[in-house]
PDB file of C-alpha atoms in Angstrom:
ATOM      1  CA  MET A 234     124.172 -88.843 -94.517  1.00  0.00           C
ATOM      2  CA  LEU A 235     127.788 -88.394 -94.200  1.00  0.00           C
ATOM      3  CA  PRO A 236     130.680 -89.935 -96.960  1.00  0.00           C
ATOM      4  CA  ASP A 237     132.002 -93.387 -95.320  1.00  0.00           C
ATOM      5  CA  ARG A 238     135.243 -91.320 -95.842  1.00  0.00           C
ATOM      6  CA  VAL A 239     133.686 -88.222 -93.740  1.00  0.00           C
ATOM      7  CA  VAL A 240     132.685 -90.319 -90.636  1.00  0.00           C
ATOM      8  CA  PHE A 241     135.662 -92.234 -90.454  1.00  0.00           C
ATOM      9  CA  LEU A 242     137.351 -88.953 -90.471  1.00  0.00           C
ATOM     10  CA  MET A 243     135.320 -87.736 -87.657  1.00  0.00           C
ATOM     11  CA  GLU A 244     135.678 -90.999 -85.539  1.00  0.00           C
ATOM     12  CA  ARG A 245     139.709 -91.026 -86.077  1.00  0.00           C
ATOM     13  CA  LEU A 246     139.616 -87.722 -84.913  1.00  0.00           C
ATOM     14  CA  LYS A 247     137.447 -88.794 -81.874  1.00  0.00           C
ATOM     15  CA  LYS A 248     140.212 -91.354 -80.809  1.00  0.00           C
ATOM     16  CA  CYS A 249     142.583 -88.289 -80.971  1.00  0.00           C
ATOM     17  CA  GLU A 250     140.488 -86.420 -78.787  1.00  0.00           C
ATOM     18  CA  HIS A 251     142.790 -87.017 -75.422  1.00  0.00           C
ATOM     19  CA  GLU A 252     145.867 -85.416 -77.556  1.00  0.00           C
ATOM     20  CA  ILE A 253     144.145 -82.276 -77.232  1.00  0.00           C
ATOM     21  CA  PRO A 254     145.450 -81.071 -73.712  1.00  0.00           C
ATOM     22  CA  LYS A 255     148.897 -81.778 -74.781  1.00  0.00           C
ATOM     23  CA  TYR A 256     148.573 -80.639 -78.623  1.00  0.00           C
ATOM     24  CA  SER A 257     147.210 -77.242 -77.726  1.00  0.00           C
ATOM     25  CA  TYR A 258     150.056 -76.221 -75.019  1.00  0.00           C
ATOM     26  CA  GLN A 259     152.985 -77.375 -77.789  1.00  0.00           C
ATOM     27  CA  PRO A 260     155.990 -74.854 -77.492  1.00  0.00           C
ATOM     28  CA  ALA A 261     155.982 -72.854 -80.618  1.00  0.00           C
ATOM     29  CA  GLN A 262     159.950 -74.190 -80.426  1.00  0.00           C
ATOM     30  CA  SER A 263     158.201 -77.778 -81.202  1.00  0.00           C
ATOM     31  CA  ALA A 264     157.747 -76.320 -85.020  1.00  0.00           C
ATOM     32  CA  VAL A 265     161.259 -76.067 -85.508  1.00  0.00           C
ATOM     33  CA  PHE A 266     162.780 -78.329 -87.570  1.00  0.00           C
ATOM     34  CA  PRO A 267     165.156 -80.484 -85.606  1.00  0.00           C
ATOM     35  CA  GLU A 268     169.097 -80.047 -86.624  1.00  0.00           C
ATOM     36  CA  THR A 269     169.193 -83.914 -87.839  1.00  0.00           C
ATOM     37  CA  ASP A 270     168.255 -86.051 -90.568  1.00  0.00           C
ATOM     38  CA  TRP A 271     168.152 -83.600 -93.202  1.00  0.00           C
ATOM     39  CA  VAL A 272     171.438 -82.880 -94.754  1.00  0.00           C
ATOM     40  CA  PHE A 273     170.431 -83.635 -98.309  1.00  0.00           C
ATOM     41  CA  GLU A 274     166.326 -82.804 -98.630  1.00  0.00           C
ATOM     42  CA  ASP A 275     164.464 -79.824 -97.683  1.00  0.00           C
ATOM     43  CA  PRO A 276     163.454 -80.252 -93.669  1.00  0.00           C
ATOM     44  CA  ARG A 277     159.709 -80.016 -94.405  1.00  0.00           C
ATOM     45  CA  ILE A 278     159.884 -83.301 -97.042  1.00  0.00           C
ATOM     46  CA  VAL A 279     161.824 -85.614 -93.757  1.00  0.00           C
ATOM     47  CA  ASP A 280     159.038 -84.230 -91.488  1.00  0.00           C
ATOM     48  CA  ILE A 281     156.015 -84.658 -93.723  1.00  0.00           C
ATOM     49  CA  SER A 282     157.283 -88.099 -94.180  1.00  0.00           C
ATOM     50  CA  LEU A 283     157.544 -89.050 -90.534  1.00  0.00           C
ATOM     51  CA  SER A 284     153.976 -88.660 -90.720  1.00  0.00           C
ATOM     52  CA  ASP A 285     153.335 -92.259 -92.193  1.00  0.00           C
ATOM     53  CA  ARG A 286     154.884 -93.686 -89.034  1.00  0.00           C
ATOM     54  CA  ARG A 287     152.635 -95.726 -87.250  1.00  0.00           C
ATOM     55  CA  THR A 288     153.166 -94.228 -84.174  1.00  0.00           C
ATOM     56  CA  LYS A 289     153.551 -90.430 -84.262  1.00  0.00           C
ATOM     57  CA  SER A 290     154.513 -87.850 -81.468  1.00  0.00           C
ATOM     58  CA  PRO A 291     152.198 -83.813 -81.039  1.00  0.00           C
ATOM     59  CA  ASP A 292     155.013 -82.509 -82.266  1.00  0.00           C
ATOM     60  CA  THR A 293     156.046 -84.986 -85.027  1.00  0.00           C
ATOM     61  CA  LYS A 294     152.164 -84.269 -86.112  1.00  0.00           C
ATOM     62  CA  ILE A 295     152.412 -80.516 -86.290  1.00  0.00           C
ATOM     63  CA  ARG A 296     155.366 -80.117 -87.711  1.00  0.00           C
ATOM     64  CA  SER A 297     154.275 -82.355 -90.879  1.00  0.00           C
ATOM     65  CA  GLY A 298     150.696 -80.479 -91.235  1.00  0.00           C
ATOM     66  CA  LEU A 299     152.938 -77.169 -90.586  1.00  0.00           C
ATOM     67  CA  SER A 300     155.799 -78.520 -93.072  1.00  0.00           C
ATOM     68  CA  ALA A 301     152.677 -79.320 -95.956  1.00  0.00           C
ATOM     69  CA  LEU A 302     151.282 -75.655 -95.443  1.00  0.00           C
ATOM     70  CA  SER A 303     154.706 -73.846 -95.732  1.00  0.00           C
ATOM     71  CA  LEU A 304     155.619 -75.877 -98.867  1.00  0.00           C
ATOM     72  CA  ALA A 305     152.392 -75.035-100.340  1.00  0.00           C
ATOM     73  CA  ASP A 306     152.437 -71.417 -99.477  1.00  0.00           C
ATOM     74  CA  GLU A 307     155.904 -71.123-101.648  1.00  0.00           C
ATOM     75  CA  TYR A 308     154.075 -73.065-104.545  1.00  0.00           C
ATOM     76  CA  THR A 309     151.439 -70.406-104.401  1.00  0.00           C
ATOM     77  CA  GLU A 310     153.561 -67.806-104.465  1.00  0.00           C
ATOM     78  CA  TRP A 311     155.198 -69.015-107.272  1.00  0.00           C
ATOM     79  CA  GLU A 312     152.377 -69.370-109.155  1.00  0.00           C
ATOM     80  CA  ARG A 313     150.762 -65.867-108.417  1.00  0.00           C
ATOM     81  CA  THR A 314     153.360 -64.771-110.511  1.00  0.00           C
ATOM     82  CA  SER A 315     151.516 -65.979-113.173  1.00  0.00           C
ATOM     83  CA  GLY A 316     148.212 -65.641-112.522  1.00  0.00           C
ATOM     84  CA  THR A 317     145.483 -67.626-111.211  1.00  0.00           C
ATOM     85  CA  THR A 318     146.614 -70.202-108.339  1.00  0.00           C
ATOM     86  CA  ARG A 319     145.890 -73.844-107.898  1.00  0.00           C
ATOM     87  CA  VAL A 320     144.141 -72.698-104.582  1.00  0.00           C
ATOM     88  CA  ASP A 321     141.819 -70.132-106.513  1.00  0.00           C
ATOM     89  CA  THR A 322     141.285 -72.685-109.479  1.00  0.00           C
ATOM     90  CA  LEU A 323     139.967 -75.544-106.478  1.00  0.00           C
ATOM     91  CA  LEU A 324     137.611 -73.070-105.094  1.00  0.00           C
ATOM     92  CA  GLU A 325     136.156 -72.527-108.157  1.00  0.00           C
ATOM     93  CA  ASN A 326     135.518 -75.974-108.683  1.00  0.00           C
ATOM     94  CA  LEU A 327     136.692 -78.339-106.631  1.00  0.00           C
ATOM     95  CA  ASN A 328     135.984 -81.347-109.405  1.00  0.00           C
ATOM     96  CA  SER A 329     138.897 -79.640-111.219  1.00  0.00           C
ATOM     97  CA  ALA A 330     141.110 -81.538-108.822  1.00  0.00           C
ATOM     98  CA  SER A 331     140.885 -84.483-110.556  1.00  0.00           C
ATOM     99  CA  GLY A 332     144.123 -85.086-112.725  1.00  0.00           C
ATOM    100  CA  ARG A 333     146.058 -82.325-111.558  1.00  0.00           C
ATOM    101  CA  LYS A 334     144.550 -80.218-113.917  1.00  0.00           C
ATOM    102  CA  HIS A 335     145.831 -76.522-114.113  1.00  0.00           C
ATOM    103  CA  ALA A 336     148.726 -77.678-111.523  1.00  0.00           C
ATOM    104  CA  ALA A 337     152.479 -76.947-111.756  1.00  0.00           C
ATOM    105  CA  TYR A 338     153.847 -79.335-109.199  1.00  0.00           C
ATOM    106  CA  LYS A 339     156.137 -80.523-111.283  1.00  0.00           C
ATOM    107  CA  GLU A 340     157.246 -77.486-113.100  1.00  0.00           C
ATOM    108  CA  TYR A 341     157.575 -75.956-109.710  1.00  0.00           C
ATOM    109  CA  VAL A 342     159.908 -78.621-108.028  1.00  0.00           C
ATOM    110  CA  ASP A 343     161.906 -79.544-111.269  1.00  0.00           C
ATOM    111  CA  SER A 344     163.149 -75.743-111.273  1.00  0.00           C
ATOM    112  CA  SER A 345     164.169 -75.541-107.496  1.00  0.00           C
ATOM    113  CA  ASP A 346     167.688 -77.752-106.732  1.00  0.00           C
ATOM    114  CA  ARG A 347     166.247 -77.570-102.321  1.00  0.00           C
ATOM    115  CA  PHE A 348     164.276 -80.912-103.185  1.00  0.00           C
ATOM    116  CA  LYS A 349     166.157 -84.341-103.898  1.00  0.00           C
ATOM    117  CA  ASN A 350     162.785 -86.619-104.005  1.00  0.00           C
ATOM    118  CA  LYS A 351     161.048 -84.585-106.756  1.00  0.00           C
ATOM    119  CA  GLY A 352     157.822 -87.111-106.540  1.00  0.00           C
ATOM    120  CA  LYS A 353     157.535 -86.794-102.655  1.00  0.00           C
ATOM    121  CA  ALA A 354     158.103 -82.807-103.211  1.00  0.00           C
ATOM    122  CA  GLN A 355     155.279 -82.446-105.242  1.00  0.00           C
ATOM    123  CA  LYS A 356     152.929 -84.817-103.584  1.00  0.00           C
ATOM    124  CA  TYR A 357     153.537 -82.846-100.245  1.00  0.00           C
ATOM    125  CA  ILE A 358     153.032 -79.306-102.061  1.00  0.00           C
ATOM    126  CA  GLU A 359     149.684 -81.435-103.195  1.00  0.00           C
ATOM    127  CA  TYR A 360     148.741 -82.012 -99.185  1.00  0.00           C
ATOM    128  CA  GLY A 361     149.456 -78.388 -98.194  1.00  0.00           C
ATOM    129  CA  VAL A 362     146.959 -77.009-101.123  1.00  0.00           C
ATOM    130  CA  LYS A 363     144.381 -79.379 -99.608  1.00  0.00           C
ATOM    131  CA  PHE A 364     144.614 -78.326 -96.274  1.00  0.00           C
ATOM    132  CA  ARG A 365     144.287 -74.423 -97.189  1.00  0.00           C
ATOM    133  CA  VAL A 366     141.892 -75.196 -99.821  1.00  0.00           C
ATOM    134  CA  PHE A 367     139.693 -76.600 -96.615  1.00  0.00           C
ATOM    135  CA  GLU A 368     140.687 -73.290 -94.479  1.00  0.00           C
ATOM    136  CA  LYS A 369     139.693 -71.426 -96.760  1.00  0.00           C
ATOM    137  CA  ILE A 370     136.221 -73.403 -97.368  1.00  0.00           C
ATOM    138  CA  TYR A 371     135.841 -73.728 -93.381  1.00  0.00           C
ATOM    139  CA  SER A 372     136.141 -70.093 -92.419  1.00  0.00           C
ATOM    140  CA  ALA A 373     133.747 -69.010 -94.764  1.00  0.00           C
ATOM    141  CA  ARG A 374     131.456 -71.237 -93.033  1.00  0.00           C
ATOM    142  CA  VAL A 375     132.325 -70.090 -89.303  1.00  0.00           C
ATOM    143  CA  GLU A 376     131.720 -66.327 -88.437  1.00  0.00           C
ATOM    144  CA  VAL A 377     134.983 -65.123 -87.562  1.00  0.00           C
ATOM    145  CA  SER A 378     134.590 -61.326 -87.550  1.00  0.00           C
ATOM    146  CA  ALA A 379     133.943 -61.854 -83.485  1.00  0.00           C
ATOM    147  CA  HIS A 380     137.624 -63.368 -83.116  1.00  0.00           C
ATOM    148  CA  ALA A 381     140.089 -60.436 -82.891  1.00  0.00           C
ATOM    149  CA  CYS A 382     142.690 -63.279 -83.465  1.00  0.00           C
ATOM    150  CA  ILE A 383     141.575 -64.441 -86.742  1.00  0.00           C
ATOM    151  CA  LYS A 384     141.327 -62.643 -89.909  1.00  0.00           C
ATOM    152  CA  ALA A 385     139.017 -63.883 -92.427  1.00  0.00           C
ATOM    153  CA  GLY A 386     139.726 -66.292 -95.167  1.00  0.00           C
ATOM    154  CA  THR A 387     141.885 -68.348 -92.031  1.00  0.00           C
ATOM    155  CA  HIS A 388     141.442 -70.783 -89.750  1.00  0.00           C
ATOM    156  CA  LEU A 389     144.874 -72.429 -88.816  1.00  0.00           C
ATOM    157  CA  GLY A 390     143.083 -73.713 -85.523  1.00  0.00           C
ATOM    158  CA  VAL A 391     140.803 -76.101 -87.648  1.00  0.00           C
ATOM    159  CA  LEU A 392     144.247 -77.393 -89.428  1.00  0.00           C
ATOM    160  CA  GLY A 393     145.276 -77.939 -86.399  1.00  0.00           C
ATOM    161  CA  ILE A 394     142.695 -80.440 -85.924  1.00  0.00           C
ATOM    162  CA  LEU A 395     143.499 -82.443 -89.168  1.00  0.00           C
ATOM    163  CA  PHE A 396     146.656 -82.464 -88.389  1.00  0.00           C
ATOM    164  CA  LEU A 397     146.082 -84.991 -85.645  1.00  0.00           C
ATOM    165  CA  VAL A 398     144.295 -87.015 -89.013  1.00  0.00           C
ATOM    166  CA  PHE A 399     147.138 -85.990 -91.315  1.00  0.00           C
ATOM    167  CA  ASN A 400     146.859 -89.599 -93.776  1.00  0.00           C
ATOM    168  CA  GLU A 401     143.205 -89.414 -93.426  1.00  0.00           C
ATOM    169  CA  PHE A 402     142.120 -85.839 -94.606  1.00  0.00           C
ATOM    170  CA  ARG A 403     144.637 -85.885 -97.445  1.00  0.00           C
ATOM    171  CA  ARG A 404     142.797 -89.439 -98.748  1.00  0.00           C
ATOM    172  CA  LEU A 405     139.708 -87.273 -98.586  1.00  0.00           C
ATOM    173  CA  LYS A 406     138.180 -86.445-101.759  1.00  0.00           C
ATOM    174  CA  TYR A 407     137.331 -82.762-102.452  1.00  0.00           C
ATOM    175  CA  ASP A 408     134.029 -82.935-103.276  1.00  0.00           C
ATOM    176  CA  TYR A 409     133.713 -84.324 -99.487  1.00  0.00           C
ATOM    177  CA  LEU A 410     135.672 -81.222 -98.024  1.00  0.00           C
ATOM    178  CA  PRO A 411     132.065 -78.790 -97.954  1.00  0.00           C
ATOM    179  CA  LEU A 412     130.914 -81.950 -95.976  1.00  0.00           C
ATOM    180  CA  LEU A 413     133.835 -82.386 -93.543  1.00  0.00           C
ATOM    181  CA  ALA A 414     133.842 -78.336 -92.835  1.00  0.00           C
ATOM    182  CA  ASN A 415     129.918 -78.827 -91.757  1.00  0.00           C
ATOM    183  CA  ALA A 416     130.671 -81.847 -89.879  1.00  0.00           C
ATOM    184  CA  ILE A 417     133.630 -80.267 -87.490  1.00  0.00           C
ATOM    185  CA  LEU A 418     131.160 -76.761 -87.414  1.00  0.00           C
ATOM    186  CA  ALA A 419     128.502 -79.028 -85.436  1.00  0.00           C
ATOM    187  CA  SER A 420     130.869 -81.145 -83.395  1.00  0.00           C
ATOM    188  CA  GLN A 421     132.677 -80.294 -80.246  1.00  0.00           C
ATOM    189  CA  TRP A 422     135.829 -79.415 -82.877  1.00  0.00           C
ATOM    190  CA  ARG A 423     134.709 -76.571 -83.519  1.00  0.00           C
ATOM    191  CA  ASP A 424     135.312 -75.220 -79.821  1.00  0.00           C
ATOM    192  CA  HIS A 425     138.631 -77.222 -80.338  1.00  0.00           C
ATOM    193  CA  ALA A 426     139.496 -75.178 -83.320  1.00  0.00           C
ATOM    194  CA  GLU A 427     138.974 -71.628 -82.347  1.00  0.00           C
ATOM    195  CA  LYS A 428     141.124 -72.619 -79.108  1.00  0.00           C
ATOM    196  CA  LEU A 429     144.092 -74.237 -81.045  1.00  0.00           C
ATOM    197  CA  HIS A 430     143.965 -71.313 -83.208  1.00  0.00           C
ATOM    198  CA  GLN A 431     146.459 -69.323 -81.447  1.00  0.00           C
ATOM    199  CA  SER A 432     148.970 -71.835 -80.420  1.00  0.00           C
ATOM    200  CA  VAL A 433     148.931 -73.205 -83.984  1.00  0.00           C
ATOM    201  CA  SER A 434     149.527 -70.013 -85.318  1.00  0.00           C
ATOM    202  CA  LEU A 435     152.109 -68.983 -83.161  1.00  0.00           C
ATOM    203  CA  CYS A 436     153.970 -72.240 -84.150  1.00  0.00           C
ATOM    204  CA  PHE A 437     153.531 -71.702 -87.731  1.00  0.00           C
ATOM    205  CA  GLU A 438     155.028 -68.424 -87.534  1.00  0.00           C
ATOM    206  CA  SER A 439     158.700 -70.110 -85.729  1.00  0.00           C
ATOM    207  CA  HIS A 440     158.422 -72.815 -88.417  1.00  0.00           C
ATOM    208  CA  LYS A 441     158.929 -69.819 -91.401  1.00  0.00           C
ATOM    209  CA  LYS A 442     161.783 -68.596 -89.530  1.00  0.00           C
TER     210      LYS A 442
END
């Protein structure tokens, strides 16, 4: 039996299914930061903050998710210069998520002048790390070799789906991530993930420029 949190997330996804057609055809330009509202803060922090609004458009959802990934990827590159990354540590032991053991979010954020709201930056990096951990858990369970556009160890399509339920996903315990991966693989969301992969990948490339 699935934990209540996983069941709730899957139910929330079901309610978002009507957004998939529009979401699937989001132009890559929708992932680019608008030139407003972020004079004094890293634009990714501003975009993720928008995910707290009650009503969110598809482009807001995808920018929030991609911004979290971007922050996490930069943090991971910074970590890699010193050895093991947070993503690798969590994949080895999901229980290590408690207490942020072996994480250096604060040190990283404090070393940068880009982040004005240091607390939000730490929190949002952690969101992105969680997405990356889930991506690897999911891709290890799905056969991706038949899909030339999907490299082993990656699956932006499934992350695109989870961007629809950004807040529900971030509240999920790390221990539940393998169960969520199995639930998605056993549902229609597996097909949605495959179809979304290319468009989300293009958006992420535009987002990084």
